[in-house]
Each structure stands twice: as structure tokens, then as C-alpha cells.
PDB file of C-alpha atoms in Angstrom:
ATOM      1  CA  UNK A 137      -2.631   6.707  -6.913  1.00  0.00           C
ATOM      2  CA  UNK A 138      -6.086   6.426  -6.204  1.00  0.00           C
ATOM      3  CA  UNK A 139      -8.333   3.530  -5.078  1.00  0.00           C
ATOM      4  CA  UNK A 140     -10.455   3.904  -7.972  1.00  0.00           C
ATOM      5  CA  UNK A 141      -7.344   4.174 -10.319  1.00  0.00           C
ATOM      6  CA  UNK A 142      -6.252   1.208  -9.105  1.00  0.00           C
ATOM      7  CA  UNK A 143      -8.911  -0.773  -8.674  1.00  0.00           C
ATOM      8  CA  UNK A 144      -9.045   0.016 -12.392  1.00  0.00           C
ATOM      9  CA  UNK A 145      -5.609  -0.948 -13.442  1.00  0.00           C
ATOM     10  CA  UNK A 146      -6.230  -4.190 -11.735  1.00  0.00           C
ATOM     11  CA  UNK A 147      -9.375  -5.147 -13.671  1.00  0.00           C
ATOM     12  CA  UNK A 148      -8.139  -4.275 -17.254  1.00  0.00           C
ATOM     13  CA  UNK A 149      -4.896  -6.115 -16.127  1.00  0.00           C
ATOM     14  CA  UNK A 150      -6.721  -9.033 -15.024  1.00  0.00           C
ATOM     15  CA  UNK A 151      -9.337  -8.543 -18.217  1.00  0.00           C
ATOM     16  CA  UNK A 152      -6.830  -8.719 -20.358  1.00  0.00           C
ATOM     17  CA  UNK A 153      -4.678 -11.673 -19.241  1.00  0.00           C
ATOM     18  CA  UNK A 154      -7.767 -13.619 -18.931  1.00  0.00           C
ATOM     19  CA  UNK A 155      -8.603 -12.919 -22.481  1.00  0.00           C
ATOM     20  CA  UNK A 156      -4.994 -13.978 -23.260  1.00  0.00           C
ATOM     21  CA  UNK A 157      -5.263 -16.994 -21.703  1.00  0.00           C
ATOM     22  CA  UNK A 158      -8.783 -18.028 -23.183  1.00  0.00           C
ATOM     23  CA  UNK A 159      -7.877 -17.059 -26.727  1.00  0.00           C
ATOM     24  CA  UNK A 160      -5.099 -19.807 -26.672  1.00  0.00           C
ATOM     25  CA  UNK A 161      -7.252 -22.110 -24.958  1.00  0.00           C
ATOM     26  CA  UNK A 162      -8.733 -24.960 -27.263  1.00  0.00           C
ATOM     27  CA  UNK A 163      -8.862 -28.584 -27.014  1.00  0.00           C
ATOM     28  CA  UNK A 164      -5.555 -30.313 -27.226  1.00  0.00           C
ATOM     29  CA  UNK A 165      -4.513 -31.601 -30.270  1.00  0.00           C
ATOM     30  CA  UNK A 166      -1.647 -34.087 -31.501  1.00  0.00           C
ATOM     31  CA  UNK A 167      -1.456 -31.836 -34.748  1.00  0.00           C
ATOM     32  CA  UNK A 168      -0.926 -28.142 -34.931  1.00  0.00           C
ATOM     33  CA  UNK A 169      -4.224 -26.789 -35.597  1.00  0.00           C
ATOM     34  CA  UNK A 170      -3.212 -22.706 -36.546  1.00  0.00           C
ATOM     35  CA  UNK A 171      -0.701 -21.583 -37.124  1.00  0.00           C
ATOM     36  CA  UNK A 172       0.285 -18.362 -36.194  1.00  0.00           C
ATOM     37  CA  UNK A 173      -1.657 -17.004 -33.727  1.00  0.00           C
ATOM     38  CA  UNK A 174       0.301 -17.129 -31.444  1.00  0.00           C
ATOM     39  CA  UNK A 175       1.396 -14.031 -31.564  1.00  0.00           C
ATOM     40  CA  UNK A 176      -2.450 -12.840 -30.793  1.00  0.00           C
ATOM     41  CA  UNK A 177      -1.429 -13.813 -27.261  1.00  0.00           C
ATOM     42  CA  UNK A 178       2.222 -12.124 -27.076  1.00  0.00           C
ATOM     43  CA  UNK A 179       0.142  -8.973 -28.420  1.00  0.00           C
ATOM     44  CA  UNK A 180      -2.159  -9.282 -25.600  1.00  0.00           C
ATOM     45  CA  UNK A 181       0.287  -9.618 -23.341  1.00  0.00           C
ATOM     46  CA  UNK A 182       2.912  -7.237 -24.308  1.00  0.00           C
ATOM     47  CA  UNK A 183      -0.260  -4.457 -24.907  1.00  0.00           C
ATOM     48  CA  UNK A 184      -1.282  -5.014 -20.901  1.00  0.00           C
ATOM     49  CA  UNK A 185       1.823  -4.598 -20.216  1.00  0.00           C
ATOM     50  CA  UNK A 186       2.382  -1.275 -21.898  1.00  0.00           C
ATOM     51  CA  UNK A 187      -1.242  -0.382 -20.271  1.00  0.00           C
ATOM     52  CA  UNK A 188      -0.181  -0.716 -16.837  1.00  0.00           C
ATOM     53  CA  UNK A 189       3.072   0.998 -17.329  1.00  0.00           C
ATOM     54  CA  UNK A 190       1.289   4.140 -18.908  1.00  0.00           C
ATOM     55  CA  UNK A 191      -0.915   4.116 -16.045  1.00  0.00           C
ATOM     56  CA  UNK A 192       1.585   3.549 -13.644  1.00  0.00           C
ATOM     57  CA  UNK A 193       3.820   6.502 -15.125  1.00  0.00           C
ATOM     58  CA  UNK A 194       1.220   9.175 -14.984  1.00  0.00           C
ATOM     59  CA  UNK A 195       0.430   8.200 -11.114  1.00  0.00           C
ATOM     60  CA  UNK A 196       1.707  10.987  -8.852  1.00  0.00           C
ATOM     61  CA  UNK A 197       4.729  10.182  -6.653  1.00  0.00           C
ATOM     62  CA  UNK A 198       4.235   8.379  -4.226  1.00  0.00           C
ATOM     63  CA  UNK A 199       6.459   9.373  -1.450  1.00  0.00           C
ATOM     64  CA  UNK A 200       6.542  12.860  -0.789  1.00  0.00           C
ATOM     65  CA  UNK A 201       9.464  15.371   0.450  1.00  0.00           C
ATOM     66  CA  UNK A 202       9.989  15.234   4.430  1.00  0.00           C
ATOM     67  CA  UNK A 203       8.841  18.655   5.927  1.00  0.00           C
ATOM     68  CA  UNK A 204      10.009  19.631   9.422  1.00  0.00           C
ATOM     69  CA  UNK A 205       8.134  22.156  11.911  1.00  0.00           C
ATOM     70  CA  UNK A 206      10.586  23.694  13.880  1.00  0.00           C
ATOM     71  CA  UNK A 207       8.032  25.365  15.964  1.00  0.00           C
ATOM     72  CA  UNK A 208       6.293  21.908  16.640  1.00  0.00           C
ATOM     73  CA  UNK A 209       5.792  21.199  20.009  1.00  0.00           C
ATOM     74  CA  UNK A 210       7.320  18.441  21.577  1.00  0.00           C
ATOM     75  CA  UNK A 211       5.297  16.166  23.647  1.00  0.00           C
ATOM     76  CA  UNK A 212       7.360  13.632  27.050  1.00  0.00           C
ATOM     77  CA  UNK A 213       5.647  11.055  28.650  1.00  0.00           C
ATOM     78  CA  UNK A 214       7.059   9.657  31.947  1.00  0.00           C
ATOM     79  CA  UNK A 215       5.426   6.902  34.644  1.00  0.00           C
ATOM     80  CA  UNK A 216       4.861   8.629  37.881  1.00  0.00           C
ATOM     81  CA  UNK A 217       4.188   6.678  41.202  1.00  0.00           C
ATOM     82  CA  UNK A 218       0.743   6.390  42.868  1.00  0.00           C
ATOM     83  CA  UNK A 219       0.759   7.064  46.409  1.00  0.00           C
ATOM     84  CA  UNK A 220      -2.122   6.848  48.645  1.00  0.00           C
ATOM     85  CA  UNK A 221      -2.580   8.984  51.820  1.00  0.00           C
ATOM     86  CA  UNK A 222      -0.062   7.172  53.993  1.00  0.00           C
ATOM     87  CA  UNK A 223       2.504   7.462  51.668  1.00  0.00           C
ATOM     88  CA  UNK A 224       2.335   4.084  50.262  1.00  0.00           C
ATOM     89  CA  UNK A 225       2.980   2.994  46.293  1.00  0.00           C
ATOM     90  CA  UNK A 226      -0.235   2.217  44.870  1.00  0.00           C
ATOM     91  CA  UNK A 227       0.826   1.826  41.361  1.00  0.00           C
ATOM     92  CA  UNK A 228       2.099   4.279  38.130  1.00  0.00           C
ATOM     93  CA  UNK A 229       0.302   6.666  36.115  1.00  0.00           C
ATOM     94  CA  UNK A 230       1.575   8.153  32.838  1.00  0.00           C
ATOM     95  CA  UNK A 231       1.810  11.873  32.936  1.00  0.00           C
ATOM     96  CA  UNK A 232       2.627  13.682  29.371  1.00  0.00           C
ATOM     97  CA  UNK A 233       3.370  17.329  28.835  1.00  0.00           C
ATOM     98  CA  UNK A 234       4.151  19.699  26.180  1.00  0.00           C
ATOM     99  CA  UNK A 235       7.121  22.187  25.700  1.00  0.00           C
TER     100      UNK A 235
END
């Protein structure tokens, strides 16, 4: 999935949830003041949620198949000592090769 298909998916996710939310907001009542519309928000809800699972079905996979080189060459590192000219351990270097 793309960064732009996702940073998509995450805004109308978030844009709709937020309008969810804010349609049932209202100021708080001791009385029922609709009835029914509640099921505006379920709708809302439910209709992100189908969204996001149509988006995230027509994604490509994302893990691929494992391919293996044979003919790939193999790389060893090893620490070697430092000597100086008197023979003497100065420290370690690493030393890689390839076969």
C-alpha cells in the first residue's frame, strides 16, 4: 500500500468518525429529544467501516514470496590483529572478503 493510499484511508476514516461523533453531539437533555437517529451514527460507522475494508482488500500483498540467489556471493568478516614493526599487538582490524 502506498503512502498516499494510506494517508488517504486515514483521513476519510478519521473524517468520518468525527462526523459520527458530532452528529450525535447536542446538549444533554433529561428528556429524549429524537428519536431515532441513532441509527444515523451506526450508519456512519458501519459505512467507514466497510470503506476501509474495501480499501484495505484491493491493497497488494504485503509480504512477498522469499527468492534465493544461489549464485549470490557470500561475504566473511573476521578481526585480524594489528602488529607494529617489532611484532607487537597494536589492536584489531576487520578484514571482509567475498567467495
Amino acid at each position: 500500500m502506498t503512502s498516499f493510499k494510506k494517508t488517504a484511508t486515514a483521513a476519510l476514516a478519521a473524517l468520518t468518525l468525527s462526523t459520527a461523533i458530532l452528529a450525535g453531539a447536542g446538549t444533554a437533555q433529561a428528556y429524549p429529544r429524537h428519536r431515532g437517529h441513532g441509527w444515523g451514527v451506526g450508519a456512519g460507522i458501519v459505512g467507514a467501516l466497510a470503506v476501509g475494508g474495501l480499501l484495505a482488500a484491493s491493497a497488494n500483498r504485503a509480504y512477498a514470496e522469499p527468492v534465493y540467489e544461489e549464485d549470490a556471493p557470500v561475504r566473511r568478516c573476521e578481526m585480524v590483529e594489528r602488529v607494529n614493526r617489532f611484532g607487537e599487538v597494536v589492536g584489531y582490524r576487520k578484514v571482509c572478503s567475498l567467495y
